[in-house]
Coordinates of C-alpha atoms and ligand atoms in Angstrom, one line a residue:
M1 CA 0.0 0.0 0.0
L2 CA 2.7 2.5 1.1
R3 CA 4.9 1.2 -1.7
V4 CA 2.3 2.1 -4.2
L5 CA 1.7 5.5 -2.6
F6 CA 5.4 6.5 -2.7
T7 CA 5.9 5.1 -6.2
S8 CA 2.9 7.2 -7.4
L9 CA 4.3 10.2 -5.6
A10 CA 7.5 9.7 -7.5
A11 CA 5.6 10.7 -10.7
N12 CA 3.9 13.7 -9.2
R13 CA 5.4 16.7 -11.0
A14 CA 3.8 19.4 -8.9
L15 CA 5.1 18.0 -5.6
R16 CA 8.4 17.4 -7.2
A17 CA 8.8 21.0 -8.2
V18 CA 8.0 22.3 -4.7
A19 CA 10.1 19.7 -2.9
E20 CA 13.2 20.1 -5.0
R21 CA 13.3 23.8 -4.4
S22 CA 12.9 23.6 -0.6
S23 CA 15.9 23.5 1.7
I24 CA 14.1 21.1 4.0
G25 CA 13.6 18.8 1.0
R26 CA 17.3 18.9 0.3
R27 CA 18.1 18.0 3.9
F28 CA 15.6 15.2 3.8
S29 CA 17.2 13.7 0.7
S30 CA 20.8 14.0 2.0
R31 CA 20.8 10.5 3.5
F32 CA 20.5 8.9 0.1
V33 CA 21.8 11.7 -2.3
A34 CA 25.4 12.9 -2.1
G35 CA 24.7 16.6 -2.7
I36 CA 23.9 18.8 -5.6
Q37 CA 27.2 19.5 -7.3
P38 CA 29.6 17.2 -9.2
D39 CA 32.3 18.0 -6.6
D40 CA 30.0 16.7 -3.8
V41 CA 29.6 13.3 -5.5
L42 CA 33.3 13.1 -6.4
R43 CA 34.2 13.7 -2.8
A44 CA 31.7 11.1 -1.7
A45 CA 33.1 8.6 -4.2
Q46 CA 36.6 9.2 -2.9
L47 CA 35.5 8.5 0.6
V48 CA 33.7 5.3 -0.4
N49 CA 36.7 4.2 -2.4
Q50 CA 38.9 4.7 0.7
S51 CA 36.9 2.1 2.5
G52 CA 37.5 -0.4 -0.2
L53 CA 34.3 -0.1 -2.2
S54 CA 33.8 0.8 -5.9
V55 CA 31.3 3.4 -7.0
S56 CA 28.8 4.1 -9.8
I57 CA 27.9 7.8 -10.1
D58 CA 24.4 8.7 -11.1
D59 CA 23.5 12.3 -12.1
L60 CA 19.9 12.4 -11.0
G61 CA 17.4 13.3 -13.7
E62 CA 14.8 11.6 -15.9
N63 CA 12.1 12.3 -18.5
V64 CA 13.8 15.6 -19.7
A65 CA 11.6 17.5 -22.1
S66 CA 14.1 19.5 -24.1
T67 CA 17.1 18.6 -26.4
E68 CA 19.1 21.2 -24.6
E69 CA 18.5 19.6 -21.2
A70 CA 19.5 16.2 -22.5
R71 CA 22.7 17.6 -24.1
L72 CA 23.6 19.4 -20.8
S73 CA 23.1 16.2 -18.9
A74 CA 25.4 14.3 -21.3
Q75 CA 28.0 17.0 -21.0
L76 CA 28.0 16.7 -17.2
Y77 CA 28.6 12.9 -17.6
H78 CA 31.5 13.7 -19.9
Q79 CA 33.0 15.9 -17.2
L80 CA 32.4 13.2 -14.6
L81 CA 34.2 10.6 -16.7
D82 CA 37.1 13.1 -17.0
E83 CA 37.2 13.7 -13.3
I84 CA 37.0 10.0 -12.5
A85 CA 40.1 9.5 -14.6
I86 CA 42.0 12.6 -13.3
R87 CA 41.2 11.7 -9.6
R88 CA 41.9 8.0 -10.3
L89 CA 38.6 7.0 -8.7
D90 CA 37.4 3.4 -8.8
A91 CA 34.1 4.5 -10.4
N92 CA 31.9 4.3 -13.4
I93 CA 28.7 6.0 -14.4
S94 CA 25.0 5.1 -14.4
L95 CA 22.5 6.9 -16.5
K96 CA 18.9 6.9 -17.6
L97 CA 17.9 7.0 -21.2
T98 CA 15.0 9.4 -20.5
H99 CA 17.6 11.7 -19.0
M100 CA 19.4 11.6 -22.4
G101 CA 16.3 12.6 -24.3
L102 CA 14.6 9.2 -25.0
D103 CA 11.1 10.8 -24.6
I104 CA 12.1 13.5 -27.2
E105 CA 13.8 11.4 -29.9
E106 CA 15.4 8.0 -29.7
K107 CA 18.2 9.1 -32.1
L108 CA 19.2 11.8 -29.6
A109 CA 19.5 9.4 -26.7
H110 CA 21.5 7.0 -28.9
E111 CA 23.9 9.7 -30.0
L112 CA 24.5 11.1 -26.5
V113 CA 25.0 7.7 -24.9
A114 CA 27.2 6.5 -27.8
S115 CA 29.5 9.4 -27.2
L116 CA 29.7 8.6 -23.5
V117 CA 30.4 4.9 -24.1
A118 CA 33.1 5.8 -26.6
K119 CA 34.7 8.1 -24.0
A120 CA 34.5 5.4 -21.3
A121 CA 36.3 3.0 -23.6
K122 CA 39.0 5.5 -24.5
I123 CA 40.0 7.1 -21.2
T124 CA 42.8 5.8 -19.0
P125 CA 42.0 3.7 -17.1
P126 CA 39.0 2.7 -19.2
S127 CA 35.5 3.1 -17.6
F128 CA 32.0 1.8 -18.0
V129 CA 28.5 3.1 -18.7
R130 CA 25.6 1.4 -17.0
V131 CA 22.2 2.1 -18.6
D132 CA 19.7 2.0 -15.7
M133 CA 16.4 0.4 -16.3
E134 CA 13.2 2.6 -16.0
G135 CA 9.5 1.7 -16.1
S136 CA 8.3 -1.0 -18.5
A137 CA 7.3 1.5 -21.2
Y138 CA 11.1 1.8 -21.8
T139 CA 12.3 -1.8 -21.3
G140 CA 12.4 -2.9 -25.0
R141 CA 13.9 0.3 -26.3
T142 CA 16.5 0.4 -23.5
L143 CA 17.7 -3.1 -24.2
A144 CA 17.8 -2.6 -27.9
L145 CA 19.9 0.5 -27.5
V146 CA 22.4 -1.3 -25.2
H147 CA 22.6 -4.2 -27.7
A148 CA 23.3 -1.7 -30.5
L149 CA 25.9 0.2 -28.6
H150 CA 27.6 -3.0 -27.5
H151 CA 27.9 -4.1 -31.1
Q152 CA 30.0 -1.0 -32.0
P153 CA 33.7 -1.9 -32.3
G154 CA 35.6 -1.0 -29.2
N155 CA 32.5 -0.8 -27.0
Q156 CA 32.5 -4.4 -25.6
G157 CA 32.8 -4.4 -21.9
H158 CA 32.2 -0.7 -21.6
V159 CA 28.4 -0.6 -21.7
G160 CA 25.9 -2.7 -19.7
A161 CA 22.2 -3.2 -19.0
V162 CA 19.9 -3.6 -16.0
I163 CA 17.5 -6.5 -15.6
Q164 CA 14.5 -6.3 -13.2
S165 CA 13.6 -9.7 -11.7
Y166 CA 9.9 -8.6 -11.2
L167 CA 9.4 -8.5 -14.9
R168 CA 8.1 -11.8 -16.4
R169 CA 10.0 -11.1 -19.6
S170 CA 13.4 -10.9 -17.9
E171 CA 14.5 -14.5 -18.4
G172 CA 14.2 -14.0 -22.1
D173 CA 16.0 -10.6 -22.0
V174 CA 18.8 -12.2 -19.9
A175 CA 19.3 -14.9 -22.5
Q176 CA 19.7 -12.4 -25.3
L177 CA 22.1 -10.1 -23.3
L178 CA 24.2 -13.1 -22.3
S179 CA 24.4 -14.4 -25.9
D180 CA 26.0 -11.1 -26.7
G181 CA 28.3 -11.2 -23.7
I182 CA 26.7 -8.0 -22.2
R183 CA 27.3 -7.1 -18.6
I184 CA 24.1 -7.1 -16.5
R185 CA 23.1 -5.5 -13.3
L186 CA 20.4 -7.6 -11.7
C187 CA 17.9 -5.9 -9.4
K188 CA 14.3 -6.5 -8.3
G189 CA 12.8 -3.4 -9.9
A190 CA 11.6 -0.2 -8.4
Y191 CA 8.4 0.9 -10.4
N192 CA 4.7 0.0 -10.2
E193 CA 4.0 -2.6 -12.8
P194 CA 0.8 -4.5 -13.5
A195 CA 0.3 -8.2 -12.9
E196 CA 0.2 -9.0 -16.6
I197 CA 3.8 -8.2 -17.0
A198 CA 5.3 -8.3 -13.5
F199 CA 5.3 -10.7 -10.5
Q200 CA 3.4 -9.1 -7.6
Q201 CA 4.4 -11.3 -4.7
K202 CA 7.8 -10.7 -3.1
S203 CA 8.4 -14.5 -3.0
E204 CA 8.0 -14.6 -6.8
V205 CA 10.3 -11.6 -7.4
D206 CA 12.9 -13.1 -5.1
A207 CA 12.7 -16.6 -6.7
N208 CA 13.1 -15.1 -10.1
Y209 CA 16.1 -13.0 -8.8
V210 CA 17.8 -16.2 -7.5
K211 CA 17.1 -18.1 -10.8
L212 CA 18.5 -15.3 -12.9
M213 CA 21.5 -14.8 -10.6
K214 CA 22.5 -18.4 -11.1
L215 CA 22.3 -17.9 -14.9
L216 CA 24.5 -14.8 -14.7
L217 CA 27.2 -16.2 -12.4
K218 CA 27.8 -19.2 -14.6
T219 CA 28.7 -17.1 -17.7
G220 CA 32.1 -15.8 -16.8
T221 CA 31.1 -12.3 -17.8
Y222 CA 31.5 -9.7 -15.0
H223 CA 28.0 -8.9 -13.7
G224 CA 26.6 -6.8 -10.8
L225 CA 24.1 -8.2 -8.3
A226 CA 22.2 -5.3 -6.9
T227 CA 20.3 -6.0 -3.7
H228 CA 20.2 -5.4 0.1
D229 CA 18.2 -8.5 0.7
E230 CA 20.2 -10.6 3.2
N231 CA 18.5 -13.9 2.3
I232 CA 19.3 -13.4 -1.4
I233 CA 22.9 -12.4 -0.5
R234 CA 23.3 -15.6 1.5
E235 CA 22.1 -17.6 -1.6
I236 CA 24.5 -15.8 -3.8
K237 CA 27.5 -16.5 -1.5
T238 CA 26.5 -20.1 -1.2
F239 CA 26.1 -20.6 -4.9
A240 CA 29.4 -18.8 -5.7
L241 CA 31.2 -21.1 -3.2
Q242 CA 29.5 -24.3 -4.5
E243 CA 30.3 -23.5 -8.1
N244 CA 33.9 -22.3 -7.4
I245 CA 33.0 -18.8 -8.7
R246 CA 35.8 -16.5 -7.7
P247 CA 34.9 -13.5 -5.5
D248 CA 36.4 -11.2 -8.2
A249 CA 34.2 -12.6 -11.0
F250 CA 31.2 -10.5 -10.1
E251 CA 30.3 -7.6 -7.7
F252 CA 27.5 -6.9 -5.2
Q253 CA 25.9 -3.5 -5.6
M254 CA 24.0 -1.4 -3.1
L255 CA 22.7 2.1 -2.8
Y256 CA 24.4 5.0 -1.1
G257 CA 23.2 5.3 2.4
V258 CA 21.5 1.9 2.5
R259 CA 22.8 -0.9 4.7
R260 CA 26.3 0.5 5.1
D261 CA 27.0 -2.1 7.7
L262 CA 26.2 -4.9 5.2
Q263 CA 28.3 -3.2 2.4
Q264 CA 31.3 -3.1 4.7
S265 CA 30.9 -6.6 6.1
L266 CA 30.7 -8.1 2.6
V267 CA 34.0 -6.3 1.6
C268 CA 35.6 -7.6 4.8
E269 CA 34.6 -11.1 3.8
G270 CA 36.5 -10.6 0.5
W271 CA 33.6 -9.9 -1.8
R272 CA 33.4 -7.0 -4.2
M273 CA 31.0 -4.2 -3.6
R274 CA 30.0 -1.2 -5.7
V275 CA 28.0 1.7 -4.2
Y276 CA 25.5 3.5 -6.5
I277 CA 25.9 7.2 -5.6
P278 CA 23.3 9.7 -6.9
F279 CA 23.7 13.4 -6.8
G280 CA 22.0 16.5 -8.3
A281 CA 19.0 18.8 -7.8
A282 CA 16.5 16.4 -9.4
W283 CA 16.5 14.1 -6.4
Y284 CA 12.7 13.9 -5.7
P285 CA 11.6 10.8 -7.8
Y286 CA 14.8 8.9 -6.7
L287 CA 14.0 9.6 -3.0
M288 CA 10.3 8.6 -3.4
R289 CA 11.4 5.2 -4.8
R290 CA 13.7 4.6 -1.8
L291 CA 10.8 5.4 0.5
A292 CA 8.6 3.0 -1.4
E293 CA 11.1 0.3 -0.8
R294 CA 11.2 0.9 2.9
P295 CA 8.5 3.3 4.2
A296 CA 10.2 3.2 7.6
N297 CA 12.9 5.4 6.0
V298 CA 10.6 8.4 6.5
L299 CA 10.8 8.1 10.2
F300 CA 14.5 7.3 10.1
I301 CA 15.3 10.4 8.1
A302 CA 12.9 12.6 10.2
K303 CA 14.7 11.5 13.4
N304 CA 18.1 12.3 11.9
L305 CA 16.8 15.8 10.9
L306 CA 15.6 16.5 14.4
R307 CA 18.9 15.3 15.9
R308 CA 20.9 17.8 13.8
Ligands
FDA1 P1 13.9 -5.6 -0.9 O1 13.2 -4.4 -1.4 O2 13.2 -6.9 -0.7 O3 14.6 -5.2 0.5 C1 15.4 -6.2 1.2 C2 15.9 -5.5 2.5 O4 16.8 -4.5 2.1 C3 14.8 -4.7 3.3 O5 14.1 -5.5 4.2 C4 15.6 -3.6 3.9 O6 16.1 -4.0 5.1 C5 16.7 -3.3 2.9 N1 16.3 -2.2 2.0 C6 15.9 -2.3 0.7 N2 15.7 -1.0 0.2 C7 16.0 -0.2 1.2 C8 16.0 1.2 1.3 N3 15.7 2.0 0.3 N4 16.4 1.8 2.5 C9 16.7 1.0 3.5 N5 16.7 -0.3 3.5 C10 16.4 -0.9 2.4 N6 15.7 -0.5 -9.9 C11 15.3 -0.3 -11.1 O7 14.1 -0.5 -11.4 N7 16.2 0.1 -12.1 C12 17.5 0.2 -11.9 O8 18.2 0.6 -12.8 C13 17.9 0.0 -10.6 N8 19.3 0.2 -10.3 C14 19.7 -0.1 -9.0 C15 21.1 -0.1 -8.7 C16 21.5 -0.5 -7.5 C17 23.0 -0.5 -7.2 C18 20.6 -1.0 -6.5 C19 21.0 -1.5 -5.1 C20 19.2 -1.0 -6.7 C21 18.8 -0.6 -8.0 N9 17.4 -0.5 -8.3 C22 17.0 -0.3 -9.6 C23 16.4 -0.6 -7.2 C24 16.0 -2.1 -7.0 O9 15.2 -2.5 -8.1 C25 15.2 -2.2 -5.7 O10 14.0 -1.4 -5.8 C26 15.9 -2.0 -4.4 O11 17.3 -2.4 -4.5 C27 15.3 -2.7 -3.2 O12 15.3 -4.0 -3.5 P2 16.2 -5.1 -2.6 O13 16.8 -6.0 -3.6 O14 17.2 -4.3 -1.8 O15 15.2 -5.9 -1.8

């Protein structure tokens, strides 16, 4: 119920406009968002790196309505890739196609992401572009674009997709991505999707996650397993040990500000961990999705605000 409420709030443009301009809103978001400026996120990335964890940087934004906005967003990602290389950060970037203009014109999104992937492949040390997965209206186009970019000479290993285990279609999508050797981030999925296309029960979503995880880990391609679910993490570790899959053959991924204890303990046990760090002024939909995943976060954040 609360999950549906917060996921619906994520799409509310009027509330978003008010919240993103208010200083209390910004303070509210700071638990999960590393500030507004590129420097904020680069500093956060450095700190996370210092404790032995890798990073993926996300410039918050989605569903942009103008070509100019999309081009500016891509430009910022170019700067981030430059800074990652200059500062020698262990970091890559995550982006959303609707932030790169997919709602305006598919060609525009393709052009902007292609130039970022080419840059990620070319810089020293080489980096990587993860194309986040949005709501189901975008699934097919997002995967087609990742396949197309991955086919470009020189791009292999520098662009990857995201698969959501709540979608019934995901097993088929995984098979196609794996047949091309494309790196996958597996997550459960963060949007409201109808029963015709998505599992509704947590037990079904989790079971599909575990099934797809096993397919991924057997391929030898370097994939990311994004979850904070301790039961699933236990299953992943058990499977990796049983199948003699080396701890450096894949990575766990978690969100900035979520289960920092678990992030650190997995690294101490010798597993790889990448933290997804979002930043930027357009934090509202991202925060609403985090509240949907765990409504108790509202109380948690409010208590922290009062303590300051
Ligand atoms: P689940 O929601 O079942 O939670 C398991 C446990 O984890 C909870 O009991 C709680 O303790 C803890 N937990 C989970 N979320 C929490 C939160 N927000 N705050 C505090 N505790 C929390 N989705 C998508 O649709 N497209 C995408 O591209 C991505 N990308 C992505 C990258 C990375 C690195 C991560 C970790 C996640 C995503 N997601 C995503 C979000 C994902 O789909 C999912 O909504 C969340 O990860 C929550 O699912 P869990 O697997 O953690 O399990």
